[in-house]
mmCIF file of C-alpha atoms in Angstrom:
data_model
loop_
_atom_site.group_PDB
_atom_site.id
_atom_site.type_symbol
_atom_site.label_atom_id
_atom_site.label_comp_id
_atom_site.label_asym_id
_atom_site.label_seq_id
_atom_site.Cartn_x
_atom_site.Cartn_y
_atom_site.Cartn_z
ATOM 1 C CA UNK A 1 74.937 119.211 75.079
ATOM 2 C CA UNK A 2 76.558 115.955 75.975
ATOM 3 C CA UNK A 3 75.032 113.809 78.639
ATOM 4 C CA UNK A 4 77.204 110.627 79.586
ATOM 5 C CA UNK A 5 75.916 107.549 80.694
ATOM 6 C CA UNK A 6 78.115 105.550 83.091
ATOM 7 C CA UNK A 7 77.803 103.254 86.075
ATOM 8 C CA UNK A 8 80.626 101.862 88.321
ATOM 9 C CA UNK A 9 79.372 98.305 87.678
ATOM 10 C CA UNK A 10 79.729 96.864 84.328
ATOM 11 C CA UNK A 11 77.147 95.000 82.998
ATOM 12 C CA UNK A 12 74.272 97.491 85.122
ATOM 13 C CA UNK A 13 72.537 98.573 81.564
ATOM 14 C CA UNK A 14 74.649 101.718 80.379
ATOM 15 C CA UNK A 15 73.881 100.646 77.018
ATOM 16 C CA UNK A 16 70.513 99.719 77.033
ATOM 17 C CA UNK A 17 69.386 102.903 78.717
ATOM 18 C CA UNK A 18 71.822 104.888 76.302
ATOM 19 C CA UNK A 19 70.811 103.436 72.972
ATOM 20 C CA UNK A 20 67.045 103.773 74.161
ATOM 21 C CA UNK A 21 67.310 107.184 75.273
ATOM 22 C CA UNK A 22 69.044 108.326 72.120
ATOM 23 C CA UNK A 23 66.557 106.660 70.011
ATOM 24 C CA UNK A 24 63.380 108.377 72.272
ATOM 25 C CA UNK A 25 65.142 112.124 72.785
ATOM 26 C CA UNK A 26 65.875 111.683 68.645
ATOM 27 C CA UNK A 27 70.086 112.847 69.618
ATOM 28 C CA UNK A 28 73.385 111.317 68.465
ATOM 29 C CA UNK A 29 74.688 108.034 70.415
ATOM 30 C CA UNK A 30 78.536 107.625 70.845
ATOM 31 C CA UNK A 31 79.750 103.931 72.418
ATOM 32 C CA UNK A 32 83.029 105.278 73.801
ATOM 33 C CA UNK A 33 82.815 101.781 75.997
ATOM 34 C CA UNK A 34 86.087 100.895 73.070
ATOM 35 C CA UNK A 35 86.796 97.704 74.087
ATOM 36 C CA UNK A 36 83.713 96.474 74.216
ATOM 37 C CA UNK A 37 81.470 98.656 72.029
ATOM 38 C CA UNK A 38 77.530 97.082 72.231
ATOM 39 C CA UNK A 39 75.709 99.672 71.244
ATOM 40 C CA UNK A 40 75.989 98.876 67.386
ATOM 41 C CA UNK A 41 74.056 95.428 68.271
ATOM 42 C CA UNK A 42 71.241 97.269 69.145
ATOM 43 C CA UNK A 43 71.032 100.292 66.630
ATOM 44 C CA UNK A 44 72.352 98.675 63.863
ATOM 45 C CA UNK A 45 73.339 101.582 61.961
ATOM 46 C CA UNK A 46 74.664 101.663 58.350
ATOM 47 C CA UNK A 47 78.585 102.670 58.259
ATOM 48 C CA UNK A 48 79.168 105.472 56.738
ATOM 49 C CA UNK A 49 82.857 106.290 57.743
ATOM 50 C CA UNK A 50 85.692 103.567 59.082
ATOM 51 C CA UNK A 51 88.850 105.644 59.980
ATOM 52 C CA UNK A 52 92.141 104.253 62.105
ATOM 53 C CA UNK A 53 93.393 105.687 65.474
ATOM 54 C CA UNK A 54 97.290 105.901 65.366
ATOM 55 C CA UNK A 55 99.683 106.220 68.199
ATOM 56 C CA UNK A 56 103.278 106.884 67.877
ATOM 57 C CA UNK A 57 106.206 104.681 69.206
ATOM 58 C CA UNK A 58 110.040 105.380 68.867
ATOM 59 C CA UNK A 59 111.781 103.677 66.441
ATOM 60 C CA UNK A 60 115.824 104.004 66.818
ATOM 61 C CA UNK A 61 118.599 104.317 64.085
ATOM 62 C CA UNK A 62 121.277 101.859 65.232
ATOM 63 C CA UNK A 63 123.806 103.259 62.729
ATOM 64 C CA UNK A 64 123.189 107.135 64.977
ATOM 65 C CA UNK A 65 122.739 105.530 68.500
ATOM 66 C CA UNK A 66 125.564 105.366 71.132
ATOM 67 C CA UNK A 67 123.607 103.505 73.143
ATOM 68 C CA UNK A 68 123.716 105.931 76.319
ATOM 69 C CA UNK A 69 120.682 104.833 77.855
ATOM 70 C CA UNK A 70 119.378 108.345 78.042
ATOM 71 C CA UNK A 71 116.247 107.549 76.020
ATOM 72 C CA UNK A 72 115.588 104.162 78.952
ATOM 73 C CA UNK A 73 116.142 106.547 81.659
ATOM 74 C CA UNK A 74 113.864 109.212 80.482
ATOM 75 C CA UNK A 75 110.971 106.987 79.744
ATOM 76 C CA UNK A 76 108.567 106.738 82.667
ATOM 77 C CA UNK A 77 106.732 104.283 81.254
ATOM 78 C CA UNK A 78 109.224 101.368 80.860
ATOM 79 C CA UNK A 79 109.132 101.797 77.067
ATOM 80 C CA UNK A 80 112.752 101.669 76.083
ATOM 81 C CA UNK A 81 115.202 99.427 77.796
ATOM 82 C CA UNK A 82 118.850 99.199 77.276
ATOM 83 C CA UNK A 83 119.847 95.511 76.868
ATOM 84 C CA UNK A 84 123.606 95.015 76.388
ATOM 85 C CA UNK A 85 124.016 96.369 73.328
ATOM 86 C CA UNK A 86 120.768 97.610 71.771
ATOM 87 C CA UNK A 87 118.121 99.119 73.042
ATOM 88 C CA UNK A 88 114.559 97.623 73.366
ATOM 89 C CA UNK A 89 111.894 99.427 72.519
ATOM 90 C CA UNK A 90 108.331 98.032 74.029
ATOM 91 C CA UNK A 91 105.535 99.995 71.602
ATOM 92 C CA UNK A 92 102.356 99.028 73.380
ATOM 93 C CA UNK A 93 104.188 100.832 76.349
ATOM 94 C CA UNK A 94 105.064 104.145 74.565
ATOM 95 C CA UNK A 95 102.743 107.082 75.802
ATOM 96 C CA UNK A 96 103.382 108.968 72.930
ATOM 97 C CA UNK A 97 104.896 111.413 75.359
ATOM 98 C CA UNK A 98 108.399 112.471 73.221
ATOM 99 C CA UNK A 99 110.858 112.747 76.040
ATOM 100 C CA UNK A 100 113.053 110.061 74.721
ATOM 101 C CA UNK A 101 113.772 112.153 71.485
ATOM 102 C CA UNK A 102 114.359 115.215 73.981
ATOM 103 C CA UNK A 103 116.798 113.049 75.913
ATOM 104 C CA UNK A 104 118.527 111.397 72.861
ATOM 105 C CA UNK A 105 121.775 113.385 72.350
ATOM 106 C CA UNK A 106 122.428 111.800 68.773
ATOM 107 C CA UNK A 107 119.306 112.084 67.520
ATOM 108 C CA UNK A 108 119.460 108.518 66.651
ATOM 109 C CA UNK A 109 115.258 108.429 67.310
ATOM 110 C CA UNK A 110 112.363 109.338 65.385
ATOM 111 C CA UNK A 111 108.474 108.165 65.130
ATOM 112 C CA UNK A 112 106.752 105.717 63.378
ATOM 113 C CA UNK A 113 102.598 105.155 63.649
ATOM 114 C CA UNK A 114 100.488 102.607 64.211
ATOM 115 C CA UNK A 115 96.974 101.349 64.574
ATOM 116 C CA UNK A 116 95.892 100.710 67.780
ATOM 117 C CA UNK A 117 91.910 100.954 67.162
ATOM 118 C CA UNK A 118 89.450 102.806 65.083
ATOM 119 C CA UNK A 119 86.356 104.693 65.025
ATOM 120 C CA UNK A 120 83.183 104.071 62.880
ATOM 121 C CA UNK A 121 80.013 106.436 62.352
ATOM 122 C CA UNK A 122 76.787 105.987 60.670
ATOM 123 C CA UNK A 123 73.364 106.518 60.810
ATOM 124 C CA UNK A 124 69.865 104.455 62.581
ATOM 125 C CA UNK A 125 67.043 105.929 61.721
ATOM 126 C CA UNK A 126 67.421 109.798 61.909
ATOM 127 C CA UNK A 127 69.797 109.353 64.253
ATOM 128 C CA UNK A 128 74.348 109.506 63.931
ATOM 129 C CA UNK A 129 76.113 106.773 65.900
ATOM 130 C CA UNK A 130 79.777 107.064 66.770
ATOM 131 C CA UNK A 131 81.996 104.605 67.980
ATOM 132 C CA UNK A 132 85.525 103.405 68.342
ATOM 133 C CA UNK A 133 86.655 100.133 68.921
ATOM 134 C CA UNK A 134 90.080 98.957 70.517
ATOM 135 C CA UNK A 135 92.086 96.140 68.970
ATOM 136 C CA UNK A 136 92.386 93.185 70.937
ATOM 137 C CA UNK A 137 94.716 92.990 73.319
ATOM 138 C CA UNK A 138 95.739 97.132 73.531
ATOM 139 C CA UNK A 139 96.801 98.344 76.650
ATOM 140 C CA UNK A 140 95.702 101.782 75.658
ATOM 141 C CA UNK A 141 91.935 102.921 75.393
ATOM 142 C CA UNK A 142 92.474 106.849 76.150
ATOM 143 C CA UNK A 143 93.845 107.716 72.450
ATOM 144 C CA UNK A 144 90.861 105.890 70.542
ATOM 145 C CA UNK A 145 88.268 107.668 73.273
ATOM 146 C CA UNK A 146 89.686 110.938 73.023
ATOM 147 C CA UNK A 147 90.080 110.750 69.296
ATOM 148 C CA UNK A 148 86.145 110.330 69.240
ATOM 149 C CA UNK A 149 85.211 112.419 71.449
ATOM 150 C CA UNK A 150 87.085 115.522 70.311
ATOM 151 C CA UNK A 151 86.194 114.892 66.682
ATOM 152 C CA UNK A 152 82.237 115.093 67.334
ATOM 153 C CA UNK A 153 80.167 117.606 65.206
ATOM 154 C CA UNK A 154 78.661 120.213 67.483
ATOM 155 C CA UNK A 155 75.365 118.106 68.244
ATOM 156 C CA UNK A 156 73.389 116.704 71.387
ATOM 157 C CA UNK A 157 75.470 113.801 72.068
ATOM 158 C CA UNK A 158 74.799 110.310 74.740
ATOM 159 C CA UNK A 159 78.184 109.024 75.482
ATOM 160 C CA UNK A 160 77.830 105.838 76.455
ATOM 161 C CA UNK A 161 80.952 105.173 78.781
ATOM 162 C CA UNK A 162 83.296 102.126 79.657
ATOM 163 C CA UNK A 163 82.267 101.027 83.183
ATOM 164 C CA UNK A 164 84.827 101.397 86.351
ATOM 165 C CA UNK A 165 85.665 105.132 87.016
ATOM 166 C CA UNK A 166 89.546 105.113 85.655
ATOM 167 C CA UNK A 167 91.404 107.220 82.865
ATOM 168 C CA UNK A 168 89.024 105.694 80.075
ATOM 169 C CA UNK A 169 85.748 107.290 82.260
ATOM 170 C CA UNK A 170 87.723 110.580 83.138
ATOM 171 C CA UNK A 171 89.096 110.965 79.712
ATOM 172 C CA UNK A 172 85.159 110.808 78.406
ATOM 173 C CA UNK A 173 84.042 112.870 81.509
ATOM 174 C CA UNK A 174 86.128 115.802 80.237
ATOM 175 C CA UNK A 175 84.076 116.363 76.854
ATOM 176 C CA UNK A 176 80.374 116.324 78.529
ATOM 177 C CA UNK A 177 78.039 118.610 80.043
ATOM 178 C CA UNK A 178 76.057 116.265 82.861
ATOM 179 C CA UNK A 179 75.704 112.286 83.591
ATOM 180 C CA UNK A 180 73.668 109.771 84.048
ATOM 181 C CA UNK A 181 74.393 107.152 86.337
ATOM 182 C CA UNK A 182 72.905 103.656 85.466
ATOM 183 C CA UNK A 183 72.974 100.967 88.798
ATOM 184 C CA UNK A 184 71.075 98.658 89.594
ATOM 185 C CA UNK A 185 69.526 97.046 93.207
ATOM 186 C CA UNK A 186 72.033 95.187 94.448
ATOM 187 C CA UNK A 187 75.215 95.441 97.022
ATOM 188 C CA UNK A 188 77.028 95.302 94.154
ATOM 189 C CA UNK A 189 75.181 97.714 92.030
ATOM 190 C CA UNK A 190 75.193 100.719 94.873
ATOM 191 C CA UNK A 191 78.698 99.760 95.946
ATOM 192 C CA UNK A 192 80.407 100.852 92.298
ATOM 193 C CA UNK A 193 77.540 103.467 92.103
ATOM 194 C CA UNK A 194 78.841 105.602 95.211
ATOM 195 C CA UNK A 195 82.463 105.000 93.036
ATOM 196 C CA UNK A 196 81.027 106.703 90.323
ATOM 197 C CA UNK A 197 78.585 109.602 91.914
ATOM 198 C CA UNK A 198 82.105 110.626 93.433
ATOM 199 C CA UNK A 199 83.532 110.781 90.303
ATOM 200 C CA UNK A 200 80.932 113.020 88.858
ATOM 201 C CA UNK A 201 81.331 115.195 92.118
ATOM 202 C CA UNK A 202 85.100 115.345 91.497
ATOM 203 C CA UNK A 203 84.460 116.934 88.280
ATOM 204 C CA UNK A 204 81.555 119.323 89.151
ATOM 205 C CA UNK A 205 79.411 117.311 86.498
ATOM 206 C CA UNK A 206 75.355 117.487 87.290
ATOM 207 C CA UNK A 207 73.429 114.124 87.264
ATOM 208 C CA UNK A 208 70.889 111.853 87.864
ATOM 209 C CA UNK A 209 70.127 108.312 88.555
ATOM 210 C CA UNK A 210 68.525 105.058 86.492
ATOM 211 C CA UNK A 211 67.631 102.434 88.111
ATOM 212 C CA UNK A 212 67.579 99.197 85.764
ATOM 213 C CA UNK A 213 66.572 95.797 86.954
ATOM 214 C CA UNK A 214 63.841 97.583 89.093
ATOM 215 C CA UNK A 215 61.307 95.694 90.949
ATOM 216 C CA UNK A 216 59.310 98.249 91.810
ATOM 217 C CA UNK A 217 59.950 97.718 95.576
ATOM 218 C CA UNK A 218 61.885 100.288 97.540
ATOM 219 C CA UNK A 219 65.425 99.014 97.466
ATOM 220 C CA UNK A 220 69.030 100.210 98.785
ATOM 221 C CA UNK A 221 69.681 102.274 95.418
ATOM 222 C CA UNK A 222 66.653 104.335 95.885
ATOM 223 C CA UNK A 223 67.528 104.819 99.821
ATOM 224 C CA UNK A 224 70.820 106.236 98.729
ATOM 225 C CA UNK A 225 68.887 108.653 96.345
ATOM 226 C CA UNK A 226 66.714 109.746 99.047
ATOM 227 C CA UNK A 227 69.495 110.045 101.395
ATOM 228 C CA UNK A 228 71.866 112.075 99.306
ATOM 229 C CA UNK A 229 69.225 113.943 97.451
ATOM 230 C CA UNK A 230 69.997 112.321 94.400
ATOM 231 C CA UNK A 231 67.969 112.869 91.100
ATOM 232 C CA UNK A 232 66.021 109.106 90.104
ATOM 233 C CA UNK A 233 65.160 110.149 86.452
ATOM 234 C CA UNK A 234 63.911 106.435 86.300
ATOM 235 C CA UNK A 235 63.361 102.681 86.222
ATOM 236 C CA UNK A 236 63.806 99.847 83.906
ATOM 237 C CA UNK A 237 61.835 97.200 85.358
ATOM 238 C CA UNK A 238 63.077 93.781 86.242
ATOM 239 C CA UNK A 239 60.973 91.860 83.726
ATOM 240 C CA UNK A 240 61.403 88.784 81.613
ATOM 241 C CA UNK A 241 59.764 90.687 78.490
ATOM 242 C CA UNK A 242 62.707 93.832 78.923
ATOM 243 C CA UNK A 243 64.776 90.658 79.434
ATOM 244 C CA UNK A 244 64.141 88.767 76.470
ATOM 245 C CA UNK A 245 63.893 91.916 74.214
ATOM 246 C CA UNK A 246 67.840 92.720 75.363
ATOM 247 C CA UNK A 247 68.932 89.785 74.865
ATOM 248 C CA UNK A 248 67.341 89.470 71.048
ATOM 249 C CA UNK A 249 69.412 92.739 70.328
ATOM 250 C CA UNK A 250 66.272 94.823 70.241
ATOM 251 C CA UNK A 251 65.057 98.163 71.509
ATOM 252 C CA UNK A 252 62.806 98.434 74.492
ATOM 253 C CA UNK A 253 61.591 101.866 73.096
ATOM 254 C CA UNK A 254 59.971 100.432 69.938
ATOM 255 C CA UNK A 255 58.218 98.239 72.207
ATOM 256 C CA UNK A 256 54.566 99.266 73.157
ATOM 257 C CA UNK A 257 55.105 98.040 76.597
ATOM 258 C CA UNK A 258 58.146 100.148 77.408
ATOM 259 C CA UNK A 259 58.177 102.930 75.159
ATOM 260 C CA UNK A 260 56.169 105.292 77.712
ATOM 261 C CA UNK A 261 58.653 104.482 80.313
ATOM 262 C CA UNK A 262 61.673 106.201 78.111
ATOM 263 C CA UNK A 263 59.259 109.331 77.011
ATOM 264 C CA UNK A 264 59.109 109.813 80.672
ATOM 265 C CA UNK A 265 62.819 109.621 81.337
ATOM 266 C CA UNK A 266 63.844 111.837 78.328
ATOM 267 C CA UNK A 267 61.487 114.153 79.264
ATOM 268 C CA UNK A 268 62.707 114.217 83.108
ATOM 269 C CA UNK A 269 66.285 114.198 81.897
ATOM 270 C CA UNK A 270 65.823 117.493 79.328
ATOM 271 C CA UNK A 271 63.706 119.279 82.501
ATOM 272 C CA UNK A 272 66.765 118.135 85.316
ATOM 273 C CA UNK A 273 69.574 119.641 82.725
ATOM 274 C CA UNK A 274 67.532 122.622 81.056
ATOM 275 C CA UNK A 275 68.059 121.211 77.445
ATOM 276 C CA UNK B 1 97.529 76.593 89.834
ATOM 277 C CA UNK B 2 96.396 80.248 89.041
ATOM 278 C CA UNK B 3 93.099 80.065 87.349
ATOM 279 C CA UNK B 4 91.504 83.456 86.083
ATOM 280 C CA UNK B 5 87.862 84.118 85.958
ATOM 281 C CA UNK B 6 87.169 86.956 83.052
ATOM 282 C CA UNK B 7 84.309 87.570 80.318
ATOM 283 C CA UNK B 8 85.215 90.371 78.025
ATOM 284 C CA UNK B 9 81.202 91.932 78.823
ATOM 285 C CA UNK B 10 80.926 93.288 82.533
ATOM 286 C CA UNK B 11 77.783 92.298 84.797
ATOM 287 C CA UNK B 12 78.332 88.494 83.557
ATOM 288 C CA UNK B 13 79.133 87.183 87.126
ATOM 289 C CA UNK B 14 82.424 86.932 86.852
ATOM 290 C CA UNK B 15 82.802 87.851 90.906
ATOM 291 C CA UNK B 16 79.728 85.649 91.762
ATOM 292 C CA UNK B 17 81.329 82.017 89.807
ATOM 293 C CA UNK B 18 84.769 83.284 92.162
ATOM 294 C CA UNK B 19 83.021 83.343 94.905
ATOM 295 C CA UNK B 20 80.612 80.619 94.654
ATOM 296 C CA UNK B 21 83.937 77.992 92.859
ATOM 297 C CA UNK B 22 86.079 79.061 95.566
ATOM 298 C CA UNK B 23 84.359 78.072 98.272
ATOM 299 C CA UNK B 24 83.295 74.788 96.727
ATOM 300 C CA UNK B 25 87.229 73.829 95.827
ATOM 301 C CA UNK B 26 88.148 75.113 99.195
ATOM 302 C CA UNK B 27 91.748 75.685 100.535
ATOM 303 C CA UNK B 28 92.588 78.042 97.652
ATOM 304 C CA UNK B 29 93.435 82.147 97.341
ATOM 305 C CA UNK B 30 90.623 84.360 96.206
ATOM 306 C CA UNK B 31 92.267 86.930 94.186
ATOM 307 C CA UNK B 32 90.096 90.056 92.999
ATOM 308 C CA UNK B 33 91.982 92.369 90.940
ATOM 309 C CA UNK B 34 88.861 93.906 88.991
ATOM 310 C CA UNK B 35 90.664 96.830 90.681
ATOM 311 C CA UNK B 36 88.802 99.252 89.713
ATOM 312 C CA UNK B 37 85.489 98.097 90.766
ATOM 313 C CA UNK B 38 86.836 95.139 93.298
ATOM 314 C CA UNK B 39 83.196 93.899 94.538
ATOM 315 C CA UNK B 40 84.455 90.051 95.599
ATOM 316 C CA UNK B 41 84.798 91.290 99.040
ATOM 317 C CA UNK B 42 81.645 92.556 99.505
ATOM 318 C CA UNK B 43 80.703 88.284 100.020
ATOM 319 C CA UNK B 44 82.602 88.413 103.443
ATOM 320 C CA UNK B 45 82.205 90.109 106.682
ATOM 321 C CA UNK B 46 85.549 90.445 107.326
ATOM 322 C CA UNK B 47 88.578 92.818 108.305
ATOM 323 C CA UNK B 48 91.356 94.235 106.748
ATOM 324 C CA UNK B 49 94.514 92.604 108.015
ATOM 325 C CA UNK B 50 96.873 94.856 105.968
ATOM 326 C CA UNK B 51 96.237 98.169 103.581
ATOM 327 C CA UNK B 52 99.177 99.803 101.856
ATOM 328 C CA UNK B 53 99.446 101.976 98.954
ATOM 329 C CA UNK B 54 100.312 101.358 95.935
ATOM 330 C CA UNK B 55 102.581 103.381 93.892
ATOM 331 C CA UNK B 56 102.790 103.074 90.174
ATOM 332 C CA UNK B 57 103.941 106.165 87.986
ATOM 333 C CA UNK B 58 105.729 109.502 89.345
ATOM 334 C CA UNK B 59 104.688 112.859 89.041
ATOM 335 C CA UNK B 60 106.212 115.554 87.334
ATOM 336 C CA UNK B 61 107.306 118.232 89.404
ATOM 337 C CA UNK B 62 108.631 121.531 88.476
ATOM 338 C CA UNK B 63 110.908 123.765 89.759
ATOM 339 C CA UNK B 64 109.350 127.242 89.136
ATOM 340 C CA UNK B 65 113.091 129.224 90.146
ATOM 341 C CA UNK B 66 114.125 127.094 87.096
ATOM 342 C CA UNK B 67 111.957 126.751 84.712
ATOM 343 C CA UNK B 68 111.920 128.958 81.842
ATOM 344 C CA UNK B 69 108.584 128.210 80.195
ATOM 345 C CA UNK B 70 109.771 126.841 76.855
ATOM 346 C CA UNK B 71 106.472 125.149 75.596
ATOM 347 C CA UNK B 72 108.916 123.032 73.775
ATOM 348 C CA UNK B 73 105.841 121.094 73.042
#
């Protein structure tokens, strides 16, 4: 089973509830969140494997090319551009997608690879972490994701997700079995949540709800859960303790205080998805 | 003068130091293109004054009377 964790928002706790949970349920964690992987910071596993994540790009044999422009014209993506007499090839553009070598009548193109990220795995405690990172300044995220999501072993999985609900959340969407959606209770917070219970409803994906930053008053996010007959597996409270603990890079599960709180979750999670 | 507002982590503020420097400089464009979570509005009871759509890539469409089911790929 894989259970994602995502939010809408950025910054709501996706990676605090998914390293905790992980930790407490005793399953694999995977930061798919590439260009901005946290999750390490907090489980501080050993590496066991580093391994790149190549993309290919078009290179073009001047000496073959008769500089038609039918490689330009074919490329949606604005990778190739004929400029007087050469063509310009843009690589953080390419989609990988090969219709410029279909289009290329003189078979003056082939492929050359590069790096655009990589993915790392290791072990915290008893438990595997995955997770690939994005080189600065990539355009692309969906290669690196997918690579690490299709190469998991067959284990329970948390996929801890890139905030927003675009082609890096969709991409992860498409390798697990149910979500959990992490807000918290604020305009802000519900506004990006609706974005992503949509999402999730778009894709036929069961889930449940997290509130982090929880006062224990009724608030907005746990209207909306009411109204819509949403799951609420749980709350992190709003505390300066769960505060200060986060912000120190530590777990709140190894904490007496707030250990309890993520038994009860995991155990409300497994029950909600029959795991 | 363009001046962007980013952080690299999400839930920093980012929107929230817009909002709140924007209003303090005064007389200047408030530009939110977080666009996949745009929240900056959310500050202001206002109205939309325009909406269009925005078009980016095209779609592939095929022609079944031609098509011949290669799988080239």
């Amino acid at each position: 089973m894989n259970i994602a964790i995502l939010s809408g928002k950025g910054g709501t706790g996706k990676t605090t509830v998914s390293t905790n949970l992980a930790m407490t349920l005793g399953v694999s964690y995977v930061d798919c969140d590439v260009e901005e992987p946290n999750g390490f910071i907090f489980l501080n596993p050993s590496i066991q494997k580093r391994e790149d994540v190549f993309v290919e790009y078009p290179v073009i044999d001047q000496k073959k090319c008769v500089l038609c422009g039918a490689c330009a014209k074919a490329c949606q993506f604005n990778a190739l551009a004929k400029a007087g007499k050469e063509i310009v090839v843009f690589e953080k553009l390419c989609h990988d997608c090969g219709a410029c070598r279909l289009a290329c009548k003189a078979d003056a193109l082939s492929y050359v690879k590069r790096s655009i990220g990589k993915l790392e795995s290791g072990m915290a405690k008893e438990i595997n972490c995955y997770r690939g990172i994005l080189n600065v300044g990539e355009p692309m995220a969906v290669p690196v994701i997918r690579k690490l999501l299709k190469e998991l072993p067959k284990e329970d999985h948390l996929v801890d997700c890139p905030p927003g609900t675009s082609c890096n959340v969709v991409t992860a969407l498409k390798y697990v079995d149910a979500a959990i959606l992490v807000t918290e209770p604020s305009e802000f917070g519900l506004h990006d949540l609706k974005m992503a219970v949509e999402l999730v409803k778009l894709y036929n994906i069961p889930y449940g709800i997290i509130i982090n930053k929880d006062d224990g008053q009724d608030n907005m996010v746990k209207t909306f859960c009411k109204a819509n007959e949403v799951k609420l597996f749980g709350t992190v409270p709003y505390s300066m303790e769960a505060a200060s603990l986060y912000s120190k890079g530590m777990m709140l599960c190894e904490n007496d205080n707030h250990k309890k709180n993520f038994i009860n979750m995991a155990e409300k999670i497994k029950e909600a998805f029959t795991w | 003068m363009v001046i962007s507002v980013l952080s690299g982590k999400g839930g920093t503020g980012k929107t929230t130091v817009v909002a709140a420097l924007s209003e303090l400089i005064k007389n200047v464009i408030k530009v939110d293109c977080d666009v996949d979570a745009p929240n900056l509005y959310l500050f202001y009871k206002g109205m939309d004054v325009e909406k269009k759509n925005f078009y980016g890539g095209k779609k592939a469409k095929i022609n079944k009377s031609l098509c011949i089911e290669c799988e080239i790929w």
